[in-house]
Amino acid sequence: MSVPDDVISYIRDQKGIVGVFEMDDDVSRDVDAIEKSIKTRTNHDYVSIGYDIAMERKHRLCVFYTDDFEKEFRARLQLMTSDGTVMGMNLMPEELDIYRNREDVLFVSDDFIVFPEIHGEGEEMFVLYPYEYEELHSIVPGCRNAIGFSPTPSSDHYLKERTGTEESQFIYTTIVAFDD
């Protein structure tokens, strides 16, 4: 078997996986165009660094999964300005207690904070970074540079429609990219 086949087989065998397919160049370009067209409800740009990096990898997989899937994907989402100033971010579970009692942050949701006193220069945008998928390196020989990220709802809809996967709030999507 090839490295992509081994990665697909490994992921497909995990509990909670609904489906896995390798994204060809056409699907990859379509998702890239969707990801680059997103504006938030507050008219901020949305920049998916995760997908930019995924497009640099040789292979991209679309993975559909349910809550039964035991891997927890933790990507960083930041509110920042074009000069790189971070004005807000989502918190990982282990960070919640660190920020909960701070007076210089404002919780806008259960796990997203803003720093009201920090202001940067330039346009504000939401930037999504990928998560590392390091376990693939040790489980699948030849798999390198594995990352993943959650696509926007528009890309999620496109991928589910394209593959005939049920459009359900209980079926999630992640994209895994890697080299071999």
PDB file of C-alpha atoms in Angstrom:
ATOM      1  CA  MET A   1       0.000   0.000   0.000  1.00  0.00           C
ATOM      2  CA  SER A   2       0.986   3.633  -0.449  1.00  0.00           C
ATOM      3  CA  VAL A   3       1.373   6.203   2.320  1.00  0.00           C
ATOM      4  CA  PRO A   4      -1.950   7.935   1.429  1.00  0.00           C
ATOM      5  CA  ASP A   5      -3.730   4.551   1.443  1.00  0.00           C
ATOM      6  CA  ASP A   6      -2.190   3.718   4.818  1.00  0.00           C
ATOM      7  CA  VAL A   7      -3.248   7.083   6.289  1.00  0.00           C
ATOM      8  CA  ILE A   8      -6.783   6.666   4.926  1.00  0.00           C
ATOM      9  CA  SER A   9      -6.945   3.128   6.302  1.00  0.00           C
ATOM     10  CA  TYR A  10      -5.708   4.229   9.733  1.00  0.00           C
ATOM     11  CA  ILE A  11      -8.187   7.109   9.966  1.00  0.00           C
ATOM     12  CA  ARG A  12     -11.086   5.080   8.556  1.00  0.00           C
ATOM     13  CA  ASP A  13     -10.560   2.422  11.260  1.00  0.00           C
ATOM     14  CA  GLN A  14     -11.012   4.939  14.087  1.00  0.00           C
ATOM     15  CA  LYS A  15     -14.232   4.988  16.095  1.00  0.00           C
ATOM     16  CA  GLY A  16     -16.671   7.694  14.955  1.00  0.00           C
ATOM     17  CA  ILE A  17     -15.392   8.068  11.408  1.00  0.00           C
ATOM     18  CA  VAL A  18     -18.205   8.527   8.879  1.00  0.00           C
ATOM     19  CA  GLY A  19     -15.991   8.769   5.798  1.00  0.00           C
ATOM     20  CA  VAL A  20     -12.550   9.663   4.447  1.00  0.00           C
ATOM     21  CA  PHE A  21     -11.633  10.589   0.902  1.00  0.00           C
ATOM     22  CA  GLU A  22      -8.595  12.058  -0.803  1.00  0.00           C
ATOM     23  CA  MET A  23      -9.293  15.465  -2.281  1.00  0.00           C
ATOM     24  CA  ASP A  24      -8.215  15.760  -5.897  1.00  0.00           C
ATOM     25  CA  ASP A  25      -6.869  19.014  -7.348  1.00  0.00           C
ATOM     26  CA  ASP A  26     -10.307  20.201  -8.498  1.00  0.00           C
ATOM     27  CA  VAL A  27     -11.896  19.734  -5.073  1.00  0.00           C
ATOM     28  CA  SER A  28      -8.830  21.254  -3.393  1.00  0.00           C
ATOM     29  CA  ARG A  29      -9.024  24.364  -5.603  1.00  0.00           C
ATOM     30  CA  ASP A  30     -12.785  24.677  -5.033  1.00  0.00           C
ATOM     31  CA  VAL A  31     -12.330  24.559  -1.255  1.00  0.00           C
ATOM     32  CA  ASP A  32      -9.439  27.027  -1.516  1.00  0.00           C
ATOM     33  CA  ALA A  33     -11.697  29.483  -3.379  1.00  0.00           C
ATOM     34  CA  ILE A  34     -14.465  29.046  -0.790  1.00  0.00           C
ATOM     35  CA  GLU A  35     -12.070  29.532   2.141  1.00  0.00           C
ATOM     36  CA  LYS A  36     -10.649  32.713   0.583  1.00  0.00           C
ATOM     37  CA  SER A  37     -14.117  34.201  -0.044  1.00  0.00           C
ATOM     38  CA  ILE A  38     -15.330  34.131   3.568  1.00  0.00           C
ATOM     39  CA  LYS A  39     -16.195  37.283   5.503  1.00  0.00           C
ATOM     40  CA  THR A  40     -17.470  37.105   9.068  1.00  0.00           C
ATOM     41  CA  ARG A  41     -20.850  38.477  10.125  1.00  0.00           C
ATOM     42  CA  THR A  42     -18.988  41.505  11.420  1.00  0.00           C
ATOM     43  CA  ASN A  43     -17.461  41.944   7.926  1.00  0.00           C
ATOM     44  CA  HIS A  44     -13.975  40.916   9.069  1.00  0.00           C
ATOM     45  CA  ASP A  45     -11.797  38.936   6.696  1.00  0.00           C
ATOM     46  CA  TYR A  46     -11.350  35.283   7.567  1.00  0.00           C
ATOM     47  CA  VAL A  47      -7.912  33.866   6.793  1.00  0.00           C
ATOM     48  CA  SER A  48      -7.451  30.103   6.910  1.00  0.00           C
ATOM     49  CA  ILE A  49      -3.715  29.672   7.382  1.00  0.00           C
ATOM     50  CA  GLY A  50      -4.549  25.978   7.852  1.00  0.00           C
ATOM     51  CA  TYR A  51      -5.827  25.643   4.311  1.00  0.00           C
ATOM     52  CA  ASP A  52      -2.962  27.707   2.890  1.00  0.00           C
ATOM     53  CA  ILE A  53      -0.540  25.234   4.488  1.00  0.00           C
ATOM     54  CA  ALA A  54      -2.677  22.259   3.401  1.00  0.00           C
ATOM     55  CA  MET A  55      -2.424  23.428  -0.221  1.00  0.00           C
ATOM     56  CA  GLU A  56       1.367  23.199   0.102  1.00  0.00           C
ATOM     57  CA  ARG A  57       1.163  19.535   1.139  1.00  0.00           C
ATOM     58  CA  LYS A  58       1.142  16.722  -1.419  1.00  0.00           C
ATOM     59  CA  HIS A  59      -2.019  15.032  -0.084  1.00  0.00           C
ATOM     60  CA  ARG A  60      -5.247  16.402   1.369  1.00  0.00           C
ATOM     61  CA  LEU A  61      -7.916  14.215   2.957  1.00  0.00           C
ATOM     62  CA  CYS A  62     -11.449  15.171   3.874  1.00  0.00           C
ATOM     63  CA  VAL A  63     -12.520  13.406   7.076  1.00  0.00           C
ATOM     64  CA  PHE A  64     -16.118  13.272   8.297  1.00  0.00           C
ATOM     65  CA  TYR A  65     -16.587  12.241  11.932  1.00  0.00           C
ATOM     66  CA  THR A  66     -19.022  12.228  14.854  1.00  0.00           C
ATOM     67  CA  ASP A  67     -18.621  12.904  18.575  1.00  0.00           C
ATOM     68  CA  ASP A  68     -17.587   9.251  18.957  1.00  0.00           C
ATOM     69  CA  PHE A  69     -14.249  10.052  17.312  1.00  0.00           C
ATOM     70  CA  GLU A  70     -11.752  10.171  20.162  1.00  0.00           C
ATOM     71  CA  LYS A  71      -9.161  12.568  18.731  1.00  0.00           C
ATOM     72  CA  GLU A  72      -9.667  16.143  19.815  1.00  0.00           C
ATOM     73  CA  PHE A  73      -8.725  18.715  17.215  1.00  0.00           C
ATOM     74  CA  ARG A  74      -7.435  21.948  18.696  1.00  0.00           C
ATOM     75  CA  ALA A  75      -6.790  24.703  16.219  1.00  0.00           C
ATOM     76  CA  ARG A  76      -6.019  28.281  17.221  1.00  0.00           C
ATOM     77  CA  LEU A  77      -8.338  31.058  16.015  1.00  0.00           C
ATOM     78  CA  GLN A  78      -7.103  34.600  16.546  1.00  0.00           C
ATOM     79  CA  LEU A  79      -8.560  38.056  16.038  1.00  0.00           C
ATOM     80  CA  MET A  80      -5.639  40.096  14.792  1.00  0.00           C
ATOM     81  CA  THR A  81      -4.719  43.126  12.756  1.00  0.00           C
ATOM     82  CA  SER A  82      -2.703  43.122   9.563  1.00  0.00           C
ATOM     83  CA  ASP A  83       0.372  44.267  11.510  1.00  0.00           C
ATOM     84  CA  GLY A  84       0.234  40.984  13.485  1.00  0.00           C
ATOM     85  CA  THR A  85      -1.210  42.358  16.734  1.00  0.00           C
ATOM     86  CA  VAL A  86      -3.317  39.689  18.473  1.00  0.00           C
ATOM     87  CA  MET A  87      -6.472  41.242  19.908  1.00  0.00           C
ATOM     88  CA  GLY A  88      -8.329  38.029  20.774  1.00  0.00           C
ATOM     89  CA  MET A  89      -8.162  34.241  20.587  1.00  0.00           C
ATOM     90  CA  ASN A  90      -9.881  30.999  21.384  1.00  0.00           C
ATOM     91  CA  LEU A  91      -8.630  29.224  24.462  1.00  0.00           C
ATOM     92  CA  MET A  92      -7.617  25.613  24.774  1.00  0.00           C
ATOM     93  CA  PRO A  93      -9.163  23.778  27.756  1.00  0.00           C
ATOM     94  CA  GLU A  94      -5.903  23.929  29.700  1.00  0.00           C
ATOM     95  CA  GLU A  95      -5.772  27.739  29.235  1.00  0.00           C
ATOM     96  CA  LEU A  96      -9.239  28.554  30.595  1.00  0.00           C
ATOM     97  CA  ASP A  97      -8.171  28.811  34.239  1.00  0.00           C
ATOM     98  CA  ILE A  98      -5.192  31.014  33.332  1.00  0.00           C
ATOM     99  CA  TYR A  99      -7.443  33.659  31.757  1.00  0.00           C
ATOM    100  CA  ARG A 100     -10.662  33.255  33.771  1.00  0.00           C
ATOM    101  CA  ASN A 101      -9.705  35.672  36.564  1.00  0.00           C
ATOM    102  CA  ARG A 102      -7.691  38.154  34.533  1.00  0.00           C
ATOM    103  CA  GLU A 103      -9.089  41.674  34.453  1.00  0.00           C
ATOM    104  CA  ASP A 104      -7.474  42.567  31.113  1.00  0.00           C
ATOM    105  CA  VAL A 105      -9.567  40.100  29.060  1.00  0.00           C
ATOM    106  CA  LEU A 106     -13.216  39.921  28.079  1.00  0.00           C
ATOM    107  CA  PHE A 107     -14.876  36.552  27.430  1.00  0.00           C
ATOM    108  CA  VAL A 108     -17.140  36.872  24.373  1.00  0.00           C
ATOM    109  CA  SER A 109     -18.016  33.163  24.475  1.00  0.00           C
ATOM    110  CA  ASP A 110     -17.152  30.201  26.698  1.00  0.00           C
ATOM    111  CA  ASP A 111     -13.728  29.861  25.081  1.00  0.00           C
ATOM    112  CA  PHE A 112     -12.994  33.050  23.094  1.00  0.00           C
ATOM    113  CA  ILE A 113     -11.458  36.136  24.677  1.00  0.00           C
ATOM    114  CA  VAL A 114     -10.581  39.608  23.492  1.00  0.00           C
ATOM    115  CA  PHE A 115      -8.034  41.995  24.913  1.00  0.00           C
ATOM    116  CA  PRO A 116     -10.014  45.296  24.965  1.00  0.00           C
ATOM    117  CA  GLU A 117      -6.955  47.433  25.698  1.00  0.00           C
ATOM    118  CA  ILE A 118      -4.874  46.086  22.795  1.00  0.00           C
ATOM    119  CA  HIS A 119      -5.154  47.810  19.433  1.00  0.00           C
ATOM    120  CA  GLY A 120      -3.129  47.132  16.321  1.00  0.00           C
ATOM    121  CA  GLU A 121      -2.660  48.847  12.998  1.00  0.00           C
ATOM    122  CA  GLY A 122      -4.385  47.884   9.780  1.00  0.00           C
ATOM    123  CA  GLU A 123      -7.350  45.677   8.956  1.00  0.00           C
ATOM    124  CA  GLU A 124      -8.814  43.334  11.545  1.00  0.00           C
ATOM    125  CA  MET A 125      -9.232  39.692  10.565  1.00  0.00           C
ATOM    126  CA  PHE A 126      -9.905  36.282  12.053  1.00  0.00           C
ATOM    127  CA  VAL A 127      -7.039  33.883  11.385  1.00  0.00           C
ATOM    128  CA  LEU A 128      -7.374  30.110  11.774  1.00  0.00           C
ATOM    129  CA  TYR A 129      -4.169  28.129  12.273  1.00  0.00           C
ATOM    130  CA  PRO A 130      -3.827  24.382  11.721  1.00  0.00           C
ATOM    131  CA  TYR A 131      -3.312  21.772  14.398  1.00  0.00           C
ATOM    132  CA  GLU A 132      -0.445  19.300  14.261  1.00  0.00           C
ATOM    133  CA  TYR A 133      -1.412  15.686  13.545  1.00  0.00           C
ATOM    134  CA  GLU A 134       1.888  14.231  14.792  1.00  0.00           C
ATOM    135  CA  GLU A 135       0.568  10.764  15.653  1.00  0.00           C
ATOM    136  CA  LEU A 136       0.335  10.003  11.925  1.00  0.00           C
ATOM    137  CA  HIS A 137       4.131  10.310  11.693  1.00  0.00           C
ATOM    138  CA  SER A 138       4.698   7.450  14.114  1.00  0.00           C
ATOM    139  CA  ILE A 139       1.785   5.270  13.012  1.00  0.00           C
ATOM    140  CA  VAL A 140       2.183   5.520   9.231  1.00  0.00           C
ATOM    141  CA  PRO A 141       5.770   5.109   8.021  1.00  0.00           C
ATOM    142  CA  GLY A 142       6.634   7.731   5.424  1.00  0.00           C
ATOM    143  CA  CYS A 143       3.950  10.195   6.501  1.00  0.00           C
ATOM    144  CA  ARG A 144       5.488  13.640   7.082  1.00  0.00           C
ATOM    145  CA  ASN A 145       4.342  17.166   7.884  1.00  0.00           C
ATOM    146  CA  ALA A 146       0.809  16.126   8.873  1.00  0.00           C
ATOM    147  CA  ILE A 147      -1.535  18.953   9.828  1.00  0.00           C
ATOM    148  CA  GLY A 148      -5.255  19.445   9.993  1.00  0.00           C
ATOM    149  CA  PHE A 149      -7.839  22.165  10.301  1.00  0.00           C
ATOM    150  CA  SER A 150     -11.587  22.643  10.349  1.00  0.00           C
ATOM    151  CA  PRO A 151     -12.991  24.185   7.182  1.00  0.00           C
ATOM    152  CA  THR A 152     -15.613  26.937   7.211  1.00  0.00           C
ATOM    153  CA  PRO A 153     -19.298  25.964   7.177  1.00  0.00           C
ATOM    154  CA  SER A 154     -19.448  26.855   3.461  1.00  0.00           C
ATOM    155  CA  SER A 155     -16.602  24.447   2.652  1.00  0.00           C
ATOM    156  CA  ASP A 156     -18.149  21.834   4.954  1.00  0.00           C
ATOM    157  CA  HIS A 157     -21.426  22.080   3.011  1.00  0.00           C
ATOM    158  CA  TYR A 158     -19.627  21.835  -0.338  1.00  0.00           C
ATOM    159  CA  LEU A 159     -17.645  18.753   0.754  1.00  0.00           C
ATOM    160  CA  LYS A 160     -20.709  16.988   2.156  1.00  0.00           C
ATOM    161  CA  GLU A 161     -22.729  17.747  -0.952  1.00  0.00           C
ATOM    162  CA  ARG A 162     -19.905  16.651  -3.251  1.00  0.00           C
ATOM    163  CA  THR A 163     -19.522  13.302  -1.453  1.00  0.00           C
ATOM    164  CA  GLY A 164     -23.182  12.646  -0.692  1.00  0.00           C
ATOM    165  CA  THR A 165     -22.510  12.815   3.048  1.00  0.00           C
ATOM    166  CA  GLU A 166     -25.514  13.633   5.217  1.00  0.00           C
ATOM    167  CA  GLU A 167     -25.828  17.324   6.009  1.00  0.00           C
ATOM    168  CA  SER A 168     -26.047  17.030   9.789  1.00  0.00           C
ATOM    169  CA  GLN A 169     -24.926  19.177  12.691  1.00  0.00           C
ATOM    170  CA  PHE A 170     -23.644  15.965  14.277  1.00  0.00           C
ATOM    171  CA  ILE A 171     -21.248  15.116  11.430  1.00  0.00           C
ATOM    172  CA  TYR A 172     -18.131  17.263  11.553  1.00  0.00           C
ATOM    173  CA  THR A 173     -15.453  17.849   8.957  1.00  0.00           C
ATOM    174  CA  THR A 174     -11.717  18.206   9.210  1.00  0.00           C
ATOM    175  CA  ILE A 175      -9.118  18.306   6.480  1.00  0.00           C
ATOM    176  CA  VAL A 176      -5.864  16.446   7.036  1.00  0.00           C
ATOM    177  CA  ALA A 177      -2.877  17.247   4.830  1.00  0.00           C
ATOM    178  CA  PHE A 178       0.525  15.588   4.676  1.00  0.00           C
ATOM    179  CA  ASP A 179       3.544  14.760   2.552  1.00  0.00           C
ATOM    180  CA  ASP A 180       5.105  11.398   1.816  1.00  0.00           C
TER     181      ASP A 180
END
